[in-house]
C-alpha cells in the first residue's frame, strides 16, 4: 500500500513539475491540475513542496538544462536591475528566480523592507511606473501589501512581472531563517550576485 | 496563457492607478514655489557626465536652458527623451541648451545611453538630484520634471510630468 502511495506521489510530482516548468504554474495550482490530469480522487494526498521541487529540478535537468540556464540568467539580471532601482527599500529576492528553478514563464518575487510602508508605493508613483496593488499572505500568514509591475526583458523578448511584497523593517529579522529544506528563502542584491558567479551545478544545489 | 495573464493584469492598471492616484496626483504634481537660493545653488552645481567628464553649470549661464530630471525606470521620462532631443537639435543653433539630469544609478544610465544616445549633455545627479528638483519647486521629487531657465538664470517655467510638443513650442517663445 505504501509503495503504491509513493509511486502515485512521485507520478503526481512529475506531472506537476512539467506544468511548473512548461506552463509556469505555481506549485499549488500545478499539484491540483496534476490530480485532475491523472484522474485521481480529489482527496488524494498531494506531494509536498520539497518533493515537487526535486521533481522540477529533475525535469529541468532532463529536458531543458541550457534554455533554462539562459532564462534564469536573464530573469536574475532583471531582478538585479530592479533591486538596484529599489535599493533604498532593502529588496530581497525570493521564489524560483532566487532558488534557480525559474524559466521564462516565471515571475520575479521580491520582498521590500521599508521604514515607511507607503514609501515604496510613492517611489513607483513618483517614477510614474504603472503597478497593480494587491494583497498576499506573508510567511507568518499575515496580509502583506503586494505591488505588481510589468517590465520588459529584452533578453527573453517578453514582458516579465515583478511582484514587490512590502514589509515593515522589523520583518527583516525573521526573513533570512532557513526553510524546511535548509535553504535561505531569499537574499539581497549582494547575495544574488554571489549566487550568479557560482557555477551552474553549484547554483542548482545552492547554499544552506 | 502566461502572456494573457500578463496582458490582462496590466489592462486594469491604468484604471486602478488612476482611481488610487488621481486625487493624490492632483496636488502632488502641482509645482511649488522655487526655494530661495535654489537658483543660485543650481548655477554653481557640478555633475559627472556619462563618460566621467565634469558638467559645470557655471559655464552654462547666460543662455536659455531646459533642465529635465529623469530616470531610466520612469516610462514617461523615457518616452519624452526623443522629443527633448529633437527640441535640442532644432533650437541649439538659436542658443538653447538642454541638460538631462539622471536621478538614477550611473551604471543604469550608461547602459541606457548606449541604446538610446542623446545629443544633449546628461549629468548624473544620483539621489541628490531628487533634493535638487524639490528645491526647484517639485514638492515630492516626482519624475519627469522639467525646468526652463531664462537668460538671467531665473526659472521661467516648470512642468511636473511628461512634456508635450505644445509645452516645448510655448517655451521656445519664452526667451
Short mmCIF file of C-alpha atoms in Angstrom, two decimals:
data_model
loop_
_atom_site.label_atom_id
_atom_site.label_comp_id
_atom_site.label_asym_id
_atom_site.label_seq_id
_atom_site.Cartn_x
_atom_site.Cartn_y
_atom_site.Cartn_z
CA UNK A 1 0.00 0.00 0.00
CA UNK A 2 2.77 2.38 0.97
CA UNK A 3 4.72 1.56 -2.15
CA UNK A 4 1.61 2.28 -4.21
CA UNK A 5 1.13 5.61 -2.46
CA UNK A 6 4.78 6.53 -3.03
CA UNK A 7 4.58 5.79 -6.72
CA UNK A 8 1.36 7.82 -7.09
CA UNK A 9 3.01 10.62 -5.17
CA UNK A 10 6.05 10.57 -7.42
CA UNK A 11 3.91 10.46 -10.51
CA UNK A 12 1.90 13.45 -9.35
CA UNK A 13 5.12 15.30 -8.60
CA UNK A 14 6.46 14.55 -12.09
CA UNK A 15 3.28 15.71 -13.82
CA UNK A 16 3.11 18.81 -11.65
CA UNK A 17 6.78 19.54 -12.35
CA UNK A 18 6.09 19.53 -16.07
CA UNK A 19 3.26 22.04 -15.53
CA UNK A 20 5.53 24.23 -13.43
CA UNK A 21 8.36 24.24 -15.97
CA UNK A 22 6.42 24.28 -19.24
CA UNK A 23 3.43 26.41 -18.29
CA UNK A 24 4.69 28.44 -15.37
CA UNK A 25 2.04 27.29 -12.91
CA UNK A 26 2.57 27.88 -9.22
CA UNK A 27 3.21 24.81 -7.10
CA UNK A 28 -0.26 24.59 -5.54
CA UNK A 29 -2.07 25.04 -8.86
CA UNK A 30 0.24 22.54 -10.56
CA UNK A 31 -0.48 19.90 -7.91
CA UNK A 32 -4.23 20.33 -8.26
CA UNK A 33 -4.03 20.12 -12.04
CA UNK A 34 -1.84 17.02 -11.80
CA UNK A 35 -4.53 15.31 -9.71
CA UNK A 36 -7.08 16.10 -12.42
CA UNK A 37 -4.83 15.02 -15.28
CA UNK A 38 -4.10 11.69 -13.63
CA UNK A 39 -7.81 11.17 -12.96
CA UNK A 40 -7.21 10.67 -9.25
CA UNK A 41 -9.66 11.15 -6.43
CA UNK A 42 -9.77 14.84 -5.45
CA UNK A 43 -8.93 13.81 -1.88
CA UNK A 44 -5.62 12.19 -2.83
CA UNK A 45 -2.78 13.40 -0.61
CA UNK A 46 -0.66 15.86 -2.60
CA UNK A 47 3.13 15.69 -2.84
CA UNK A 48 4.85 18.19 -0.55
CA UNK A 49 6.87 21.13 -1.85
CA UNK A 50 10.35 19.62 -1.37
CA UNK A 51 9.24 16.59 -3.40
CA UNK A 52 7.85 18.79 -6.14
CA UNK A 53 10.96 20.95 -6.01
CA UNK A 54 13.17 17.90 -6.57
CA UNK A 55 10.91 16.83 -9.45
CA UNK A 56 11.16 20.31 -11.02
CA UNK A 57 14.96 20.23 -10.86
CA UNK A 58 14.97 16.77 -12.38
CA UNK A 59 12.60 17.84 -15.17
CA UNK A 60 14.79 20.83 -15.98
CA UNK A 61 17.97 18.74 -15.93
CA UNK A 62 16.45 16.22 -18.34
CA UNK A 63 14.51 18.38 -20.77
CA UNK A 64 15.86 21.91 -20.89
CA UNK A 65 19.12 22.47 -18.99
CA UNK A 66 20.55 25.02 -21.49
CA UNK A 67 17.46 27.12 -22.17
CA UNK A 68 16.56 27.14 -18.51
CA UNK A 69 20.03 28.37 -17.56
CA UNK A 70 19.75 31.21 -20.08
CA UNK A 71 16.22 32.11 -18.93
CA UNK A 72 17.31 32.07 -15.31
CA UNK A 73 20.28 34.31 -16.07
CA UNK A 74 18.04 36.81 -17.89
CA UNK A 75 15.49 36.90 -15.07
CA UNK A 76 18.21 37.34 -12.46
CA UNK A 77 19.61 40.26 -14.47
CA UNK A 78 16.18 41.87 -14.47
CA UNK A 79 15.87 41.21 -10.74
CA UNK A 80 19.26 42.83 -10.09
CA UNK A 81 18.24 45.86 -12.12
CA UNK A 82 15.10 46.37 -10.06
CA UNK A 83 16.92 45.65 -6.80
CA UNK A 84 19.27 48.49 -7.70
CA UNK A 85 16.39 50.80 -8.50
CA UNK A 86 14.64 49.96 -5.24
CA UNK A 87 17.85 49.73 -3.21
CA UNK A 88 16.50 52.19 -0.63
CA UNK A 89 13.85 49.64 0.38
CA UNK A 90 16.25 46.73 1.08
CA UNK A 91 14.97 44.40 -1.64
CA UNK A 92 15.35 40.64 -1.12
CA UNK A 93 14.77 38.24 -3.96
CA UNK A 94 12.85 35.02 -3.33
CA UNK A 95 10.91 32.43 -5.30
CA UNK A 96 12.02 30.42 -8.32
CA UNK A 97 14.38 33.11 -9.63
CA UNK A 98 16.27 33.01 -6.35
CA UNK A 99 16.19 29.22 -5.93
CA UNK A 100 17.31 28.64 -9.51
CA UNK A 101 14.30 26.80 -10.93
CA UNK A 102 12.87 29.75 -12.89
CA UNK A 103 12.04 29.55 -16.57
CA UNK A 104 10.77 32.23 -18.95
CA UNK A 105 7.27 31.69 -17.53
CA UNK A 106 8.31 32.61 -14.02
CA UNK A 107 7.53 35.88 -12.30
CA UNK A 108 10.04 37.69 -10.10
CA UNK A 109 9.15 37.87 -6.41
CA UNK A 110 10.94 40.21 -4.08
CA UNK A 111 10.38 41.42 -0.54
CA UNK A 112 10.94 45.05 0.35
CA UNK A 113 11.62 46.06 3.94
CA UNK A 114 10.68 49.70 4.41
CA UNK A 115 10.80 52.14 7.30
CA UNK A 116 7.63 53.68 5.95
CA UNK A 117 5.28 51.15 4.32
CA UNK A 118 3.95 53.79 1.93
CA UNK A 119 7.37 54.85 0.66
CA UNK A 120 7.79 52.05 -1.89
CA UNK A 121 4.44 52.78 -3.48
CA UNK A 122 5.23 56.50 -3.55
CA UNK A 123 8.54 55.79 -5.28
CA UNK A 124 6.65 53.92 -8.01
CA UNK A 125 4.14 56.78 -8.27
CA UNK A 126 6.90 59.37 -8.48
CA UNK A 127 8.56 57.44 -11.29
CA UNK A 128 5.17 57.01 -12.96
CA UNK A 129 5.69 53.26 -13.02
CA UNK A 130 2.38 51.52 -13.67
CA UNK A 131 1.66 48.95 -11.00
CA UNK A 132 -1.17 46.84 -9.75
CA UNK A 133 -1.78 46.84 -5.98
CA UNK A 134 -2.92 43.70 -4.18
CA UNK A 135 -2.57 41.69 -1.00
CA UNK A 136 -0.88 38.34 -0.43
CA UNK A 137 -0.28 36.23 2.66
CA UNK A 138 3.16 36.69 4.17
CA UNK A 139 5.30 33.95 5.66
CA UNK A 140 3.57 34.29 9.03
CA UNK A 141 0.16 34.22 7.36
CA UNK A 142 -0.36 37.94 7.86
CA UNK A 143 -1.63 40.06 4.95
CA UNK A 144 1.16 41.80 3.07
CA UNK A 145 0.79 44.53 0.50
CA UNK A 146 1.92 43.40 -2.95
CA UNK A 147 2.72 45.74 -5.82
CA UNK A 148 2.95 44.11 -9.22
CA UNK A 149 4.64 45.82 -12.10
CA UNK A 150 5.50 44.76 -15.60
CA UNK A 151 8.94 45.20 -17.06
CA UNK A 152 10.37 44.47 -20.48
CA UNK A 153 13.06 41.81 -20.64
CA UNK A 154 14.95 42.22 -23.91
CA UNK A 155 16.98 39.05 -23.42
CA UNK A 156 13.79 36.98 -23.30
CA UNK A 157 11.91 39.21 -25.75
CA UNK A 158 8.88 39.36 -23.49
CA UNK A 159 7.34 41.12 -20.53
CA UNK A 160 8.12 39.92 -17.03
CA UNK A 161 6.02 40.51 -13.94
CA UNK A 162 7.79 41.73 -10.82
CA UNK A 163 5.90 41.30 -7.55
CA UNK A 164 7.06 43.53 -4.71
CA UNK A 165 5.92 42.47 -1.25
CA UNK A 166 6.09 45.45 1.07
CA UNK A 167 7.09 44.52 4.63
CA UNK A 168 7.95 46.52 7.72
CA UNK A 169 11.61 46.93 8.53
CA UNK A 170 11.13 44.72 11.62
CA UNK A 171 10.09 41.77 9.46
CA UNK A 172 13.64 41.56 8.11
CA UNK A 173 14.63 39.79 11.33
CA UNK A 174 12.83 36.52 10.55
CA UNK A 175 13.21 36.83 6.81
CA UNK A 176 16.51 35.01 6.40
CA UNK A 177 15.74 31.96 8.54
CA UNK A 178 16.42 28.76 6.55
CA UNK A 179 13.31 27.00 5.22
CA UNK A 180 12.30 23.34 5.67
CA UNK A 181 14.92 22.24 3.12
CA UNK A 182 17.61 24.21 4.90
CA UNK A 183 17.88 26.77 2.12
CA UNK A 184 17.99 30.50 2.50
CA UNK A 185 14.49 31.56 1.44
CA UNK A 186 15.63 34.88 -0.06
CA UNK A 187 18.66 37.09 -0.48
CA UNK A 188 19.65 40.68 -1.18
CA UNK A 189 21.42 42.01 -4.27
CA UNK A 190 24.85 41.09 -2.95
CA UNK A 191 23.75 37.53 -2.20
CA UNK A 192 22.24 37.28 -5.67
CA UNK A 193 25.47 38.48 -7.29
CA UNK A 194 27.37 35.84 -5.30
CA UNK A 195 24.91 33.21 -6.47
CA UNK A 196 25.31 34.29 -10.09
CA UNK A 197 29.09 33.99 -10.00
CA UNK A 198 28.86 30.36 -8.92
CA UNK A 199 28.92 27.58 -11.50
CA UNK A 200 25.52 26.30 -12.63
CA UNK A 201 25.85 22.98 -10.78
CA UNK A 202 26.53 24.77 -7.54
CA UNK A 203 23.57 27.05 -8.22
CA UNK A 204 21.36 24.02 -8.60
CA UNK A 205 22.44 22.62 -5.27
CA UNK A 206 22.53 26.02 -3.59
CA UNK A 207 23.90 27.02 -0.24
CA UNK A 208 22.17 26.14 3.01
CA UNK B 1 -1.64 31.52 -21.17
CA UNK B 2 1.10 33.29 -19.27
CA UNK B 3 1.16 36.12 -21.78
CA UNK B 4 -2.60 36.52 -21.44
CA UNK B 5 -2.24 36.78 -17.71
CA UNK B 6 0.39 39.49 -18.10
CA UNK B 7 -1.70 41.46 -20.54
CA UNK B 8 -4.92 41.14 -18.57
CA UNK B 9 -3.24 42.23 -15.38
CA UNK B 10 -1.86 45.35 -16.93
CA UNK B 11 -5.02 46.44 -18.73
CA UNK B 12 -6.56 47.09 -15.34
CA UNK B 13 -3.52 49.01 -14.23
CA UNK B 14 -4.32 52.33 -15.84
CA UNK B 15 -7.76 52.35 -14.27
CA UNK B 16 -6.53 51.17 -10.89
CA UNK B 17 -3.63 53.60 -10.76
CA UNK B 18 -5.98 56.34 -11.89
CA UNK B 19 -8.58 55.59 -9.26
CA UNK B 20 -6.00 55.29 -6.49
CA UNK B 21 -3.80 58.13 -7.53
CA UNK B 22 -5.85 60.75 -9.28
CA UNK B 23 -6.77 62.74 -6.20
CA UNK B 24 -3.30 62.38 -4.78
CA UNK B 25 -1.72 63.14 -8.11
CA UNK B 26 -3.65 66.34 -8.49
CA UNK B 27 -1.88 68.05 -5.62
CA UNK B 28 1.35 66.09 -5.82
CA UNK B 29 2.04 67.25 -9.35
CA UNK B 30 1.40 70.95 -8.84
CA UNK B 31 4.74 72.77 -8.83
CA UNK B 32 5.66 74.53 -5.59
CA UNK B 33 7.40 77.91 -5.45
CA UNK B 34 11.13 77.74 -6.06
CA UNK B 35 13.06 77.72 -2.79
CA UNK B 36 15.05 80.84 -2.01
CA UNK B 37 18.66 80.50 -3.14
CA UNK B 38 17.78 77.37 -5.12
CA UNK B 39 18.56 79.09 -8.41
CA UNK B 40 21.89 80.41 -7.11
CA UNK B 41 22.76 76.96 -5.77
CA UNK B 42 21.79 75.40 -9.07
CA UNK B 43 24.15 77.55 -11.09
CA UNK B 44 27.19 76.60 -9.01
CA UNK B 45 26.49 72.86 -9.03
CA UNK B 46 28.58 70.34 -10.91
CA UNK B 47 27.67 66.89 -12.15
CA UNK B 48 29.52 63.94 -13.53
CA UNK B 49 28.75 63.07 -17.14
CA UNK B 50 28.27 59.54 -18.51
CA UNK B 51 31.94 59.32 -19.54
CA UNK B 52 33.18 60.73 -16.26
CA UNK B 53 33.55 64.26 -17.63
CA UNK B 54 32.52 67.22 -15.47
CA UNK B 55 29.34 69.12 -16.30
CA UNK B 56 29.90 72.52 -14.71
CA UNK B 57 26.78 74.65 -14.78
CA UNK B 58 28.64 77.90 -14.15
CA UNK B 59 29.72 77.88 -17.80
CA UNK B 60 26.12 77.39 -18.95
CA UNK B 61 24.81 80.64 -17.54
CA UNK B 62 23.60 83.42 -19.82
CA UNK B 63 21.76 81.28 -22.35
CA UNK B 64 18.30 79.74 -22.13
CA UNK B 65 18.40 76.30 -20.53
CA UNK B 66 15.93 73.45 -20.31
CA UNK B 67 16.67 71.07 -17.42
CA UNK B 68 15.00 67.68 -17.45
CA UNK B 69 15.06 65.40 -14.41
CA UNK B 70 14.63 61.80 -15.49
CA UNK B 71 15.35 58.16 -14.65
CA UNK B 72 15.75 55.06 -16.77
CA UNK B 73 12.88 53.32 -14.98
CA UNK B 74 10.38 56.13 -15.38
CA UNK B 75 8.38 55.26 -18.53
CA UNK B 76 7.14 58.78 -19.38
CA UNK B 77 10.68 60.15 -18.95
CA UNK B 78 12.00 57.63 -21.44
CA UNK B 79 9.17 58.45 -23.82
CA UNK B 80 9.84 62.18 -23.81
CA UNK B 81 13.63 61.98 -24.25
CA UNK B 82 13.49 61.68 -28.08
CA UNK B 83 11.20 64.73 -28.14
CA UNK B 84 13.64 66.71 -26.00
CA UNK B 85 16.46 65.55 -28.24
CA UNK B 86 14.59 66.86 -31.29
CA UNK B 87 13.93 70.13 -29.47
CA UNK B 88 17.63 70.42 -28.71
CA UNK B 89 18.61 69.77 -32.31
CA UNK B 90 16.21 72.39 -33.65
CA UNK B 91 16.86 75.06 -31.05
CA UNK B 92 20.53 74.63 -30.21
CA UNK B 93 21.52 76.94 -33.12
CA UNK B 94 19.32 79.63 -31.53
CA UNK B 95 21.28 79.39 -28.31
CA UNK B 96 19.14 76.91 -26.40
CA UNK B 97 20.81 74.46 -24.05
CA UNK B 98 19.31 71.23 -22.76
CA UNK B 99 20.58 69.29 -19.75
CA UNK B 100 19.27 65.88 -18.71
CA UNK B 101 19.80 65.19 -15.01
CA UNK B 102 19.52 61.47 -14.35
CA UNK B 103 18.20 60.67 -10.87
CA UNK B 104 19.34 57.08 -11.19
CA UNK B 105 22.28 54.70 -10.85
CA UNK B 106 25.15 55.77 -13.12
CA UNK B 107 25.65 52.25 -14.49
CA UNK B 108 21.98 52.02 -15.49
CA UNK B 109 22.20 55.42 -17.19
CA UNK B 110 25.33 54.44 -19.11
CA UNK B 111 23.68 51.26 -20.39
CA UNK B 112 20.59 53.21 -21.33
CA UNK B 113 22.53 55.86 -23.27
CA UNK B 114 24.27 53.17 -25.28
CA UNK B 115 20.89 52.03 -26.53
CA UNK B 116 19.43 55.50 -26.94
CA UNK B 117 22.19 58.05 -27.48
CA UNK B 118 21.21 61.65 -26.73
CA UNK B 119 22.70 64.73 -28.36
CA UNK B 120 22.34 66.93 -25.30
CA UNK B 121 24.57 66.58 -22.24
CA UNK B 122 23.49 64.34 -19.38
CA UNK B 123 24.57 64.71 -15.76
CA UNK B 124 24.47 62.01 -13.11
CA UNK B 125 22.50 63.65 -10.35
CA UNK B 126 22.02 60.42 -8.36
CA UNK B 127 19.77 60.54 -5.35
CA UNK B 128 20.85 64.11 -4.59
CA UNK B 129 19.02 65.03 -7.77
CA UNK B 130 15.70 64.45 -6.01
CA UNK B 131 16.56 67.12 -3.47
CA UNK B 132 17.66 69.49 -6.20
CA UNK B 133 14.38 69.02 -8.04
CA UNK B 134 12.50 69.61 -4.76
CA UNK B 135 14.40 72.85 -4.24
CA UNK B 136 13.45 73.87 -7.75
CA UNK B 137 9.77 73.54 -6.90
CA UNK B 138 8.94 69.87 -7.32
CA UNK B 139 7.38 69.04 -3.91
CA UNK B 140 7.67 65.24 -4.00
CA UNK B 141 10.59 64.79 -6.35
CA UNK B 142 8.30 63.13 -8.91
CA UNK B 143 9.58 62.44 -12.39
CA UNK B 144 9.81 63.62 -15.07
CA UNK B 145 10.34 67.23 -14.01
CA UNK B 146 11.31 69.93 -16.45
CA UNK B 147 12.54 73.42 -15.59
CA UNK B 148 13.09 76.23 -18.07
CA UNK B 149 15.72 78.81 -17.08
CA UNK B 150 15.99 82.16 -18.80
CA UNK B 151 18.99 84.21 -19.87
CA UNK B 152 19.07 85.87 -16.44
CA UNK B 153 19.39 82.45 -14.77
CA UNK B 154 15.93 82.53 -13.22
CA UNK B 155 13.22 79.90 -13.51
CA UNK B 156 10.71 80.86 -16.21
CA UNK B 157 8.56 77.77 -16.40
CA UNK B 158 8.24 74.36 -14.81
CA UNK B 159 6.36 71.21 -15.55
CA UNK B 160 5.88 68.09 -13.43
CA UNK B 161 5.07 65.20 -15.72
CA UNK B 162 5.56 64.46 -19.35
CA UNK B 163 6.12 67.48 -21.58
CA UNK B 164 4.12 67.87 -24.78
CA UNK B 165 5.04 69.40 -28.13
CA UNK B 166 2.79 72.33 -27.14
CA UNK B 167 4.83 72.91 -23.96
CA UNK B 168 8.06 72.92 -25.93
CA UNK B 169 6.62 75.31 -28.53
CA UNK B 170 5.47 77.62 -25.76
CA UNK B 171 8.85 77.52 -24.03
CA UNK B 172 10.64 78.23 -27.27
CA UNK B 173 8.67 81.51 -27.40
CA UNK B 174 9.57 82.44 -23.82
CA UNK B 175 13.09 83.57 -24.50
#
